[in-house]
PDB file of C-alpha atoms in Angstrom:
ATOM      1  CA  MET G 338      -5.940 -20.157  10.787  1.00  0.00           C
ATOM      2  CA  THR G 339      -9.269 -21.981  10.871  1.00  0.00           C
ATOM      3  CA  LEU G 340      -9.012 -22.119  14.645  1.00  0.00           C
ATOM      4  CA  ILE G 341      -8.674 -18.336  14.809  1.00  0.00           C
ATOM      5  CA  ARG G 342     -11.431 -17.616  12.282  1.00  0.00           C
ATOM      6  CA  ASN G 343     -13.834 -19.807  14.257  1.00  0.00           C
ATOM      7  CA  ALA G 344     -12.819 -18.432  17.637  1.00  0.00           C
ATOM      8  CA  GLU G 345     -15.243 -16.768  20.029  1.00  0.00           C
ATOM      9  CA  ILE G 346     -14.238 -13.174  20.729  1.00  0.00           C
ATOM     10  CA  PRO G 347     -14.202 -12.191  24.428  1.00  0.00           C
ATOM     11  CA  PRO G 348     -17.340 -10.187  25.274  1.00  0.00           C
ATOM     12  CA  ASP G 349     -15.458  -7.004  26.225  1.00  0.00           C
ATOM     13  CA  ILE G 350     -13.600  -6.935  22.894  1.00  0.00           C
ATOM     14  CA  TYR G 351     -16.813  -7.755  21.005  1.00  0.00           C
ATOM     15  CA  ASP G 352     -18.595  -4.846  22.677  1.00  0.00           C
ATOM     16  CA  GLU G 353     -15.716  -2.467  21.933  1.00  0.00           C
ATOM     17  CA  ILE G 354     -15.731  -3.420  18.246  1.00  0.00           C
ATOM     18  CA  LEU G 355     -19.446  -2.704  17.908  1.00  0.00           C
ATOM     19  CA  ALA G 356     -19.127   0.517  19.916  1.00  0.00           C
ATOM     20  CA  ALA G 357     -16.366   1.734  17.592  1.00  0.00           C
ATOM     21  CA  HIS G 358     -18.533   0.932  14.567  1.00  0.00           C
ATOM     22  CA  ALA G 359     -21.425   2.846  16.114  1.00  0.00           C
ATOM     23  CA  ALA G 360     -19.166   5.861  16.594  1.00  0.00           C
ATOM     24  CA  ILE G 361     -18.146   5.781  12.921  1.00  0.00           C
ATOM     25  CA  SER G 362     -21.782   5.424  11.860  1.00  0.00           C
ATOM     26  CA  SER G 363     -22.790   8.348  14.034  1.00  0.00           C
ATOM     27  CA  ALA G 364     -20.055  10.555  12.581  1.00  0.00           C
ATOM     28  CA  GLY G 365     -21.163   9.623   9.075  1.00  0.00           C
ATOM     29  CA  HIS G 366     -24.854  10.093   9.907  1.00  0.00           C
ATOM     30  CA  THR G 367     -25.803   6.718   8.469  1.00  0.00           C
ATOM     31  CA  GLN G 368     -26.437   3.267   9.880  1.00  0.00           C
ATOM     32  CA  ASP G 369     -25.513   1.508   6.631  1.00  0.00           C
ATOM     33  CA  ILE G 370     -21.914   2.638   6.635  1.00  0.00           C
ATOM     34  CA  ARG G 371     -19.339   0.378   4.983  1.00  0.00           C
ATOM     35  CA  VAL G 372     -15.893  -0.015   6.488  1.00  0.00           C
ATOM     36  CA  ALA G 373     -12.478  -1.375   5.586  1.00  0.00           C
ATOM     37  CA  VAL G 374     -10.912  -3.791   8.062  1.00  0.00           C
ATOM     38  CA  ARG G 375      -7.138  -4.100   7.876  1.00  0.00           C
ATOM     39  CA  SER G 376      -4.054  -4.989   9.857  1.00  0.00           C
ATOM     40  CA  SER G 377      -1.843  -2.695  11.885  1.00  0.00           C
ATOM     41  CA  ALA G 378       0.968  -4.832  13.228  1.00  0.00           C
ATOM     42  CA  VAL G 379       4.206  -3.952  14.953  1.00  0.00           C
ATOM     43  CA  ASN G 380       7.061  -4.016  12.394  1.00  0.00           C
ATOM     44  CA  GLU G 381       4.619  -3.780   9.478  1.00  0.00           C
ATOM     45  CA  ASP G 382       5.454  -1.166   6.812  1.00  0.00           C
ATOM     46  CA  GLY G 383       8.737  -0.308   8.483  1.00  0.00           C
ATOM     47  CA  GLU G 384      12.164  -1.797   7.881  1.00  0.00           C
ATOM     48  CA  CYS G 385      10.255  -4.956   6.937  1.00  0.00           C
ATOM     49  CA  SER G 386       7.459  -4.287   4.493  1.00  0.00           C
ATOM     50  CA  PHE G 387       5.031  -7.194   5.020  1.00  0.00           C
ATOM     51  CA  ALA G 388       3.419  -5.859   1.818  1.00  0.00           C
ATOM     52  CA  GLY G 389       0.577  -8.127   0.761  1.00  0.00           C
ATOM     53  CA  GLN G 390       1.102 -10.524   3.641  1.00  0.00           C
ATOM     54  CA  TYR G 391      -1.864  -9.613   5.843  1.00  0.00           C
ATOM     55  CA  ALA G 392      -5.528  -9.543   4.877  1.00  0.00           C
ATOM     56  CA  THR G 393      -7.656  -6.474   4.206  1.00  0.00           C
ATOM     57  CA  VAL G 394     -11.437  -6.854   3.992  1.00  0.00           C
ATOM     58  CA  LEU G 395     -13.378  -4.139   2.159  1.00  0.00           C
ATOM     59  CA  ASP G 396     -17.019  -2.999   2.062  1.00  0.00           C
ATOM     60  CA  VAL G 397     -17.791  -4.625   5.402  1.00  0.00           C
ATOM     61  CA  ARG G 398     -21.261  -4.185   6.901  1.00  0.00           C
ATOM     62  CA  LYS G 399     -21.910  -4.152  10.638  1.00  0.00           C
ATOM     63  CA  GLU G 400     -23.170  -7.742  10.671  1.00  0.00           C
ATOM     64  CA  ASP G 401     -19.924  -8.956   9.057  1.00  0.00           C
ATOM     65  CA  LEU G 402     -17.530  -6.866  11.128  1.00  0.00           C
ATOM     66  CA  VAL G 403     -16.568  -9.490  13.700  1.00  0.00           C
ATOM     67  CA  SER G 404     -15.956 -12.099  10.996  1.00  0.00           C
ATOM     68  CA  ALA G 405     -13.735  -9.633   9.108  1.00  0.00           C
ATOM     69  CA  TYR G 406     -11.844  -8.888  12.321  1.00  0.00           C
ATOM     70  CA  LEU G 407     -11.058 -12.584  12.780  1.00  0.00           C
ATOM     71  CA  THR G 408     -10.058 -12.933   9.123  1.00  0.00           C
ATOM     72  CA  VAL G 409      -7.454 -10.196   9.501  1.00  0.00           C
ATOM     73  CA  ILE G 410      -6.103 -11.649  12.760  1.00  0.00           C
ATOM     74  CA  ALA G 411      -5.876 -15.117  11.171  1.00  0.00           C
ATOM     75  CA  SER G 412      -3.910 -13.761   8.202  1.00  0.00           C
ATOM     76  CA  LYS G 413      -0.920 -13.281  10.493  1.00  0.00           C
ATOM     77  CA  TYR G 414      -0.464 -17.052  10.343  1.00  0.00           C
ATOM     78  CA  THR G 415      -0.689 -17.787   6.636  1.00  0.00           C
ATOM     79  CA  PRO G 416       2.300 -19.771   5.294  1.00  0.00           C
ATOM     80  CA  GLU G 417       3.466 -16.695   3.354  1.00  0.00           C
ATOM     81  CA  ALA G 418       3.285 -14.356   6.342  1.00  0.00           C
ATOM     82  CA  LEU G 419       5.031 -16.864   8.594  1.00  0.00           C
ATOM     83  CA  ALA G 420       7.809 -17.413   6.053  1.00  0.00           C
ATOM     84  CA  TYR G 421       8.323 -13.673   5.640  1.00  0.00           C
ATOM     85  CA  ARG G 422       8.405 -13.026   9.393  1.00  0.00           C
ATOM     86  CA  ILE G 423      10.848 -15.858  10.074  1.00  0.00           C
ATOM     87  CA  HIS G 424      13.102 -14.810   7.182  1.00  0.00           C
ATOM     88  CA  SER G 425      13.126 -11.291   8.618  1.00  0.00           C
ATOM     89  CA  GLY G 426      14.351 -12.628  11.963  1.00  0.00           C
ATOM     90  CA  LEU G 427      11.235 -11.636  13.900  1.00  0.00           C
ATOM     91  CA  SER G 428       9.471 -13.711  16.523  1.00  0.00           C
ATOM     92  CA  ASP G 429       5.708 -13.945  16.883  1.00  0.00           C
ATOM     93  CA  GLU G 430       5.927 -11.826  20.027  1.00  0.00           C
ATOM     94  CA  GLU G 431       7.701  -9.065  18.076  1.00  0.00           C
ATOM     95  CA  THR G 432       4.816  -8.689  15.619  1.00  0.00           C
ATOM     96  CA  PRO G 433       1.638  -8.233  17.707  1.00  0.00           C
ATOM     97  CA  MET G 434      -1.279  -7.187  15.536  1.00  0.00           C
ATOM     98  CA  ALA G 435      -4.053  -4.673  16.033  1.00  0.00           C
ATOM     99  CA  VAL G 436      -6.948  -4.369  13.605  1.00  0.00           C
ATOM    100  CA  LEU G 437      -8.024  -1.043  12.126  1.00  0.00           C
ATOM    101  CA  VAL G 438     -11.611  -0.310  11.145  1.00  0.00           C
ATOM    102  CA  LEU G 439     -11.832   2.627   8.745  1.00  0.00           C
ATOM    103  CA  GLU G 440     -14.712   4.189   6.900  1.00  0.00           C
ATOM    104  CA  MET G 441     -14.686   3.277   3.227  1.00  0.00           C
ATOM    105  CA  VAL G 442     -13.892   6.116   0.839  1.00  0.00           C
ATOM    106  CA  ASP G 443     -16.355   6.591  -2.000  1.00  0.00           C
ATOM    107  CA  ALA G 444     -13.497   7.019  -4.450  1.00  0.00           C
ATOM    108  CA  LEU G 445     -13.798   8.697  -7.803  1.00  0.00           C
ATOM    109  CA  ALA G 446     -10.306   7.411  -8.563  1.00  0.00           C
ATOM    110  CA  SER G 447      -7.513   5.770  -6.624  1.00  0.00           C
ATOM    111  CA  GLY G 448      -4.102   4.243  -7.071  1.00  0.00           C
ATOM    112  CA  VAL G 449      -0.461   4.129  -6.134  1.00  0.00           C
ATOM    113  CA  ILE G 450       2.438   6.549  -6.465  1.00  0.00           C
ATOM    114  CA  TYR G 451       6.017   5.318  -6.719  1.00  0.00           C
ATOM    115  CA  THR G 452       8.452   8.159  -6.082  1.00  0.00           C
ATOM    116  CA  ILE G 453      11.021   6.368  -8.242  1.00  0.00           C
ATOM    117  CA  ASP G 454      10.537   3.727 -10.921  1.00  0.00           C
ATOM    118  CA  PRO G 455      10.201   0.341  -9.124  1.00  0.00           C
ATOM    119  CA  ALA G 456      11.258  -1.464 -12.303  1.00  0.00           C
ATOM    120  CA  ASP G 457      14.512   0.531 -12.622  1.00  0.00           C
ATOM    121  CA  HIS G 458      17.082  -1.446 -10.664  1.00  0.00           C
ATOM    122  CA  GLN G 459      19.954   0.832 -11.726  1.00  0.00           C
ATOM    123  CA  ASN G 460      18.487   3.995 -10.124  1.00  0.00           C
ATOM    124  CA  GLU G 461      18.657   5.749 -13.504  1.00  0.00           C
ATOM    125  CA  ASN G 462      15.147   7.198 -13.340  1.00  0.00           C
ATOM    126  CA  GLU G 463      15.033   8.830  -9.918  1.00  0.00           C
ATOM    127  CA  ASN G 464      14.084  12.239 -11.371  1.00  0.00           C
ATOM    128  CA  HIS G 465      10.547  11.097 -12.132  1.00  0.00           C
ATOM    129  CA  LEU G 466       7.695   9.710 -10.112  1.00  0.00           C
ATOM    130  CA  PHE G 467       5.049   7.315 -11.361  1.00  0.00           C
ATOM    131  CA  ILE G 468       1.346   7.684 -10.666  1.00  0.00           C
ATOM    132  CA  HIS G 469      -0.809   4.610 -11.242  1.00  0.00           C
ATOM    133  CA  ALA G 470      -4.503   5.482 -11.383  1.00  0.00           C
ATOM    134  CA  VAL G 471      -7.783   3.614 -11.857  1.00  0.00           C
ATOM    135  CA  ARG G 472     -11.383   4.681 -11.603  1.00  0.00           C
ATOM    136  CA  GLY G 473     -13.173   3.813  -8.373  1.00  0.00           C
ATOM    137  CA  GLN G 474     -11.610   1.740  -5.612  1.00  0.00           C
ATOM    138  CA  GLY G 475      -7.943   0.760  -5.756  1.00  0.00           C
ATOM    139  CA  GLU G 476      -8.306  -2.895  -4.791  1.00  0.00           C
ATOM    140  CA  ALA G 477      -8.499  -3.966  -8.444  1.00  0.00           C
ATOM    141  CA  LEU G 478      -5.195  -2.186  -9.066  1.00  0.00           C
ATOM    142  CA  VAL G 479      -3.171  -3.588  -6.181  1.00  0.00           C
ATOM    143  CA  SER G 480      -4.492  -7.085  -6.902  1.00  0.00           C
ATOM    144  CA  GLY G 481      -3.514  -6.767 -10.572  1.00  0.00           C
ATOM    145  CA  LYS G 482      -7.059  -7.208 -11.902  1.00  0.00           C
ATOM    146  CA  VAL G 483      -7.005  -4.048 -14.035  1.00  0.00           C
ATOM    147  CA  ILE G 484      -4.348  -2.210 -16.011  1.00  0.00           C
ATOM    148  CA  PRO G 485      -4.028   1.333 -14.663  1.00  0.00           C
ATOM    149  CA  GLU G 486      -3.257   4.592 -16.349  1.00  0.00           C
ATOM    150  CA  VAL G 487       0.411   5.254 -15.583  1.00  0.00           C
ATOM    151  CA  LEU G 488       1.578   8.858 -15.594  1.00  0.00           C
ATOM    152  CA  VAL G 489       5.263   9.772 -15.508  1.00  0.00           C
ATOM    153  CA  VAL G 490       5.827  13.146 -13.823  1.00  0.00           C
ATOM    154  CA  LYS G 491       9.027  15.163 -13.667  1.00  0.00           C
ATOM    155  CA  LYS G 492      10.003  15.978 -10.113  1.00  0.00           C
ATOM    156  CA  GLN G 493      11.488  19.318 -11.121  1.00  0.00           C
ATOM    157  CA  ASP G 494       8.328  20.318 -12.979  1.00  0.00           C
ATOM    158  CA  THR G 495       5.242  18.530 -11.697  1.00  0.00           C
ATOM    159  CA  SER G 496       3.074  20.228 -14.304  1.00  0.00           C
ATOM    160  CA  SER G 497       4.897  18.109 -16.901  1.00  0.00           C
ATOM    161  CA  ARG G 498       3.446  14.633 -17.308  1.00  0.00           C
ATOM    162  CA  GLN G 499       3.302  11.934 -19.938  1.00  0.00           C
ATOM    163  CA  ALA G 500       1.564   8.594 -20.178  1.00  0.00           C
ATOM    164  CA  ALA G 501       3.826   5.570 -19.802  1.00  0.00           C
ATOM    165  CA  PRO G 502       3.675   2.945 -22.574  1.00  0.00           C
ATOM    166  CA  SER G 503       0.961   0.400 -21.842  1.00  0.00           C
ATOM    167  CA  SER G 504       1.913  -3.158 -20.912  1.00  0.00           C
ATOM    168  CA  ALA G 505      -1.580  -4.388 -21.786  1.00  0.00           C
ATOM    169  CA  GLU G 506      -1.646  -6.495 -24.932  1.00  0.00           C
ATOM    170  CA  ASP G 507      -5.375  -5.922 -25.489  1.00  0.00           C
ATOM    171  CA  GLY G 508      -5.186  -2.141 -25.185  1.00  0.00           C
ATOM    172  CA  HIS G 509      -7.591  -2.032 -22.237  1.00  0.00           C
ATOM    173  CA  THR G 510      -5.467   0.307 -20.158  1.00  0.00           C
ATOM    174  CA  GLN G 511      -7.538   2.945 -18.370  1.00  0.00           C
ATOM    175  CA  ALA G 512      -6.909   6.469 -19.636  1.00  0.00           C
ATOM    176  CA  GLY G 513      -7.977   9.965 -18.704  1.00  0.00           C
ATOM    177  CA  VAL G 514      -8.450   9.050 -15.058  1.00  0.00           C
ATOM    178  CA  LEU G 515      -6.764  12.203 -13.699  1.00  0.00           C
ATOM    179  CA  THR G 516      -6.787  15.799 -14.863  1.00  0.00           C
ATOM    180  CA  PRO G 517      -3.477  17.678 -15.142  1.00  0.00           C
ATOM    181  CA  SER G 518      -4.262  19.656 -11.968  1.00  0.00           C
ATOM    182  CA  GLN G 519      -5.070  16.499 -10.009  1.00  0.00           C
ATOM    183  CA  THR G 520      -1.847  14.904 -11.255  1.00  0.00           C
ATOM    184  CA  LYS G 521       0.202  17.905 -10.148  1.00  0.00           C
ATOM    185  CA  LYS G 522      -1.449  17.975  -6.730  1.00  0.00           C
ATOM    186  CA  LEU G 523      -0.687  14.283  -6.207  1.00  0.00           C
ATOM    187  CA  ALA G 524       2.906  14.652  -7.397  1.00  0.00           C
ATOM    188  CA  ASP G 525       3.632  17.664  -5.176  1.00  0.00           C
ATOM    189  CA  ALA G 526       2.272  15.875  -2.123  1.00  0.00           C
ATOM    190  CA  ALA G 527       4.165  12.663  -2.936  1.00  0.00           C
ATOM    191  CA  MET G 528       7.476  14.521  -3.075  1.00  0.00           C
ATOM    192  CA  LYS G 529       6.773  16.046   0.346  1.00  0.00           C
ATOM    193  CA  ILE G 530       6.118  12.560   1.726  1.00  0.00           C
ATOM    194  CA  GLU G 531       9.369  11.239   0.223  1.00  0.00           C
ATOM    195  CA  GLU G 532      11.262  14.240   1.599  1.00  0.00           C
ATOM    196  CA  HIS G 533       9.826  13.631   5.058  1.00  0.00           C
ATOM    197  CA  TYR G 534      10.832   9.948   5.172  1.00  0.00           C
ATOM    198  CA  GLU G 535      14.120  10.481   3.296  1.00  0.00           C
ATOM    199  CA  ILE G 536      13.645   7.331   1.245  1.00  0.00           C
ATOM    200  CA  PRO G 537      11.612   6.458  -1.894  1.00  0.00           C
ATOM    201  CA  GLN G 538       7.972   5.754  -1.118  1.00  0.00           C
ATOM    202  CA  ASP G 539       5.146   3.497  -2.275  1.00  0.00           C
ATOM    203  CA  ILE G 540       2.033   5.608  -1.577  1.00  0.00           C
ATOM    204  CA  GLU G 541      -1.617   4.582  -1.795  1.00  0.00           C
ATOM    205  CA  TRP G 542      -4.122   7.375  -2.457  1.00  0.00           C
ATOM    206  CA  ALA G 543      -7.779   7.986  -3.218  1.00  0.00           C
ATOM    207  CA  LEU G 544      -9.616  10.882  -4.842  1.00  0.00           C
ATOM    208  CA  THR G 545     -13.045  11.489  -3.321  1.00  0.00           C
ATOM    209  CA  GLN G 546     -16.193  12.409  -5.224  1.00  0.00           C
ATOM    210  CA  THR G 547     -15.740  15.999  -3.997  1.00  0.00           C
ATOM    211  CA  GLY G 548     -12.180  16.220  -5.343  1.00  0.00           C
ATOM    212  CA  ASP G 549     -10.291  15.800  -2.073  1.00  0.00           C
ATOM    213  CA  ILE G 550      -7.141  13.670  -2.108  1.00  0.00           C
ATOM    214  CA  LEU G 551      -6.694  11.215   0.738  1.00  0.00           C
ATOM    215  CA  PHE G 552      -3.436   9.372   1.384  1.00  0.00           C
ATOM    216  CA  LEU G 553      -4.270   5.932   2.703  1.00  0.00           C
ATOM    217  CA  GLN G 554      -0.784   4.608   3.340  1.00  0.00           C
ATOM    218  CA  SER G 555       2.885   5.222   2.614  1.00  0.00           C
ATOM    219  CA  ARG G 556       5.608   2.621   2.940  1.00  0.00           C
ATOM    220  CA  PRO G 557       9.288   2.488   1.929  1.00  0.00           C
ATOM    221  CA  LEU G 558       9.784   1.371  -1.658  1.00  0.00           C
ATOM    222  CA  HIS G 559      12.111  -1.565  -1.105  1.00  0.00           C
ATOM    223  CA  HIS G 560      13.732  -1.905  -4.490  1.00  0.00           C
ATOM    224  CA  GLN G 561      17.196  -0.409  -4.357  1.00  0.00           C
ATOM    225  CA  ALA G 562      18.763  -3.481  -2.759  1.00  0.00           C
ATOM    226  CA  LEU G 563      18.852  -5.098  -6.199  1.00  0.00           C
ATOM    227  CA  SER G 564      20.929  -2.190  -7.404  1.00  0.00           C
ATOM    228  CA  LEU G 565      23.259  -2.520  -4.428  1.00  0.00           C
ATOM    229  CA  ALA G 566      23.599  -6.232  -5.059  1.00  0.00           C
ATOM    230  CA  ALA G 567      24.800  -5.371  -8.557  1.00  0.00           C
ATOM    231  CA  GLY G 568      27.536  -3.166  -7.100  1.00  0.00           C
ATOM    232  CA  ASN G 569      25.822   0.215  -7.439  1.00  0.00           C
ATOM    233  CA  GLN G 570      25.507   2.837  -4.740  1.00  0.00           C
ATOM    234  CA  ALA G 571      22.210   4.201  -3.453  1.00  0.00           C
ATOM    235  CA  PRO G 572      21.921   7.997  -3.437  1.00  0.00           C
ATOM    236  CA  SER G 573      23.304   9.398  -0.188  1.00  0.00           C
ATOM    237  CA  ARG G 574      19.993  11.027   0.741  1.00  0.00           C
ATOM    238  CA  TRP G 575      18.341   7.600   1.025  1.00  0.00           C
ATOM    239  CA  LYS G 576      18.594   6.089   4.476  1.00  0.00           C
ATOM    240  CA  MET G 577      19.421   2.386   4.496  1.00  0.00           C
ATOM    241  CA  LYS G 578      18.288   1.124   7.886  1.00  0.00           C
ATOM    242  CA  THR G 579      18.378  -2.614   7.478  1.00  0.00           C
ATOM    243  CA  SER G 580      20.452  -5.469   6.130  1.00  0.00           C
ATOM    244  CA  LEU G 581      20.863  -6.233   2.442  1.00  0.00           C
ATOM    245  CA  SER G 582      19.214  -9.641   2.814  1.00  0.00           C
ATOM    246  CA  THR G 583      16.090  -8.079   4.301  1.00  0.00           C
ATOM    247  CA  TRP G 584      15.915  -5.491   1.509  1.00  0.00           C
ATOM    248  CA  LEU G 585      16.293  -8.178  -1.128  1.00  0.00           C
ATOM    249  CA  PHE G 586      13.493 -10.263   0.360  1.00  0.00           C
ATOM    250  CA  SER G 587      11.246  -7.220   0.739  1.00  0.00           C
ATOM    251  CA  CYS G 588      11.813  -6.258  -2.867  1.00  0.00           C
ATOM    252  CA  ARG G 589      10.643  -9.615  -4.106  1.00  0.00           C
ATOM    253  CA  ILE G 590       7.140  -9.125  -2.687  1.00  0.00           C
ATOM    254  CA  CYS G 591       6.592  -5.414  -3.358  1.00  0.00           C
ATOM    255  CA  ARG G 592       3.896  -4.484  -5.867  1.00  0.00           C
ATOM    256  CA  TYR G 593       4.904  -4.087  -9.477  1.00  0.00           C
ATOM    257  CA  ARG G 594       2.659  -2.723 -12.160  1.00  0.00           C
ATOM    258  CA  PRO G 595       0.871  -5.359 -14.273  1.00  0.00           C
ATOM    259  CA  GLY G 596       3.107  -6.617 -17.038  1.00  0.00           C
ATOM    260  CA  ASN G 597       6.351  -6.348 -15.079  1.00  0.00           C
ATOM    261  CA  ALA G 598       8.159  -9.521 -14.108  1.00  0.00           C
ATOM    262  CA  LEU G 599       9.423  -9.941 -10.577  1.00  0.00           C
ATOM    263  CA  PRO G 600      13.162 -10.559 -10.254  1.00  0.00           C
ATOM    264  CA  SER G 601      14.033 -14.224 -10.279  1.00  0.00           C
TER     265      SER G 601
END
């Protein structure tokens, strides 16, 4: 990893990176634009999740862009990422990585939507979806640094919502992050995403300062393998496209809300 982070980027790639940044800056009409630098690898967020395995660097200025690019490339070879790839039966050649450079969203709020309860291994709560929301950027949420507001929404009536019990012992859970109309808009869109992919989804979203909702990413919610391992059947509308062992391993690294314990 150190070898990659200290590598010299070929001049043509270096020039292309800076040209792409200039194009983003021009579109945003500012030279001080901040960007997010993240991975986009073959076989990432598909049948194999790779959730949390590769690096994402946020709030990157132009002068730090090349360093962030190398950091993301190097993260392909962390011990955790290597172990996950090998366990999934993939070779290095089957997981080539590109690096995405995206304009940072000045988020009023952000979070994650689970279209079923990720902590329900018996598939008993598939009629609700769960919106996790924090103020500002979502990095503090996905890293577990803050306790989000968790809203439980009925799929048959997305105007009906209730706050989930807090898992925070100190009572510092964020509250009042989303209005009822914002919650409904998120829930309706999340169900369309789940319907499109025909499998429960783990969706990252952001609410801009102007009230627009942006969906940053959607990946399969790899949790139902635990239920299958216990002898239960997944709903027929869910497409199972990979082996049980892969689903089990993917489940063990998917994000859970703070306070939940990962399966042993």
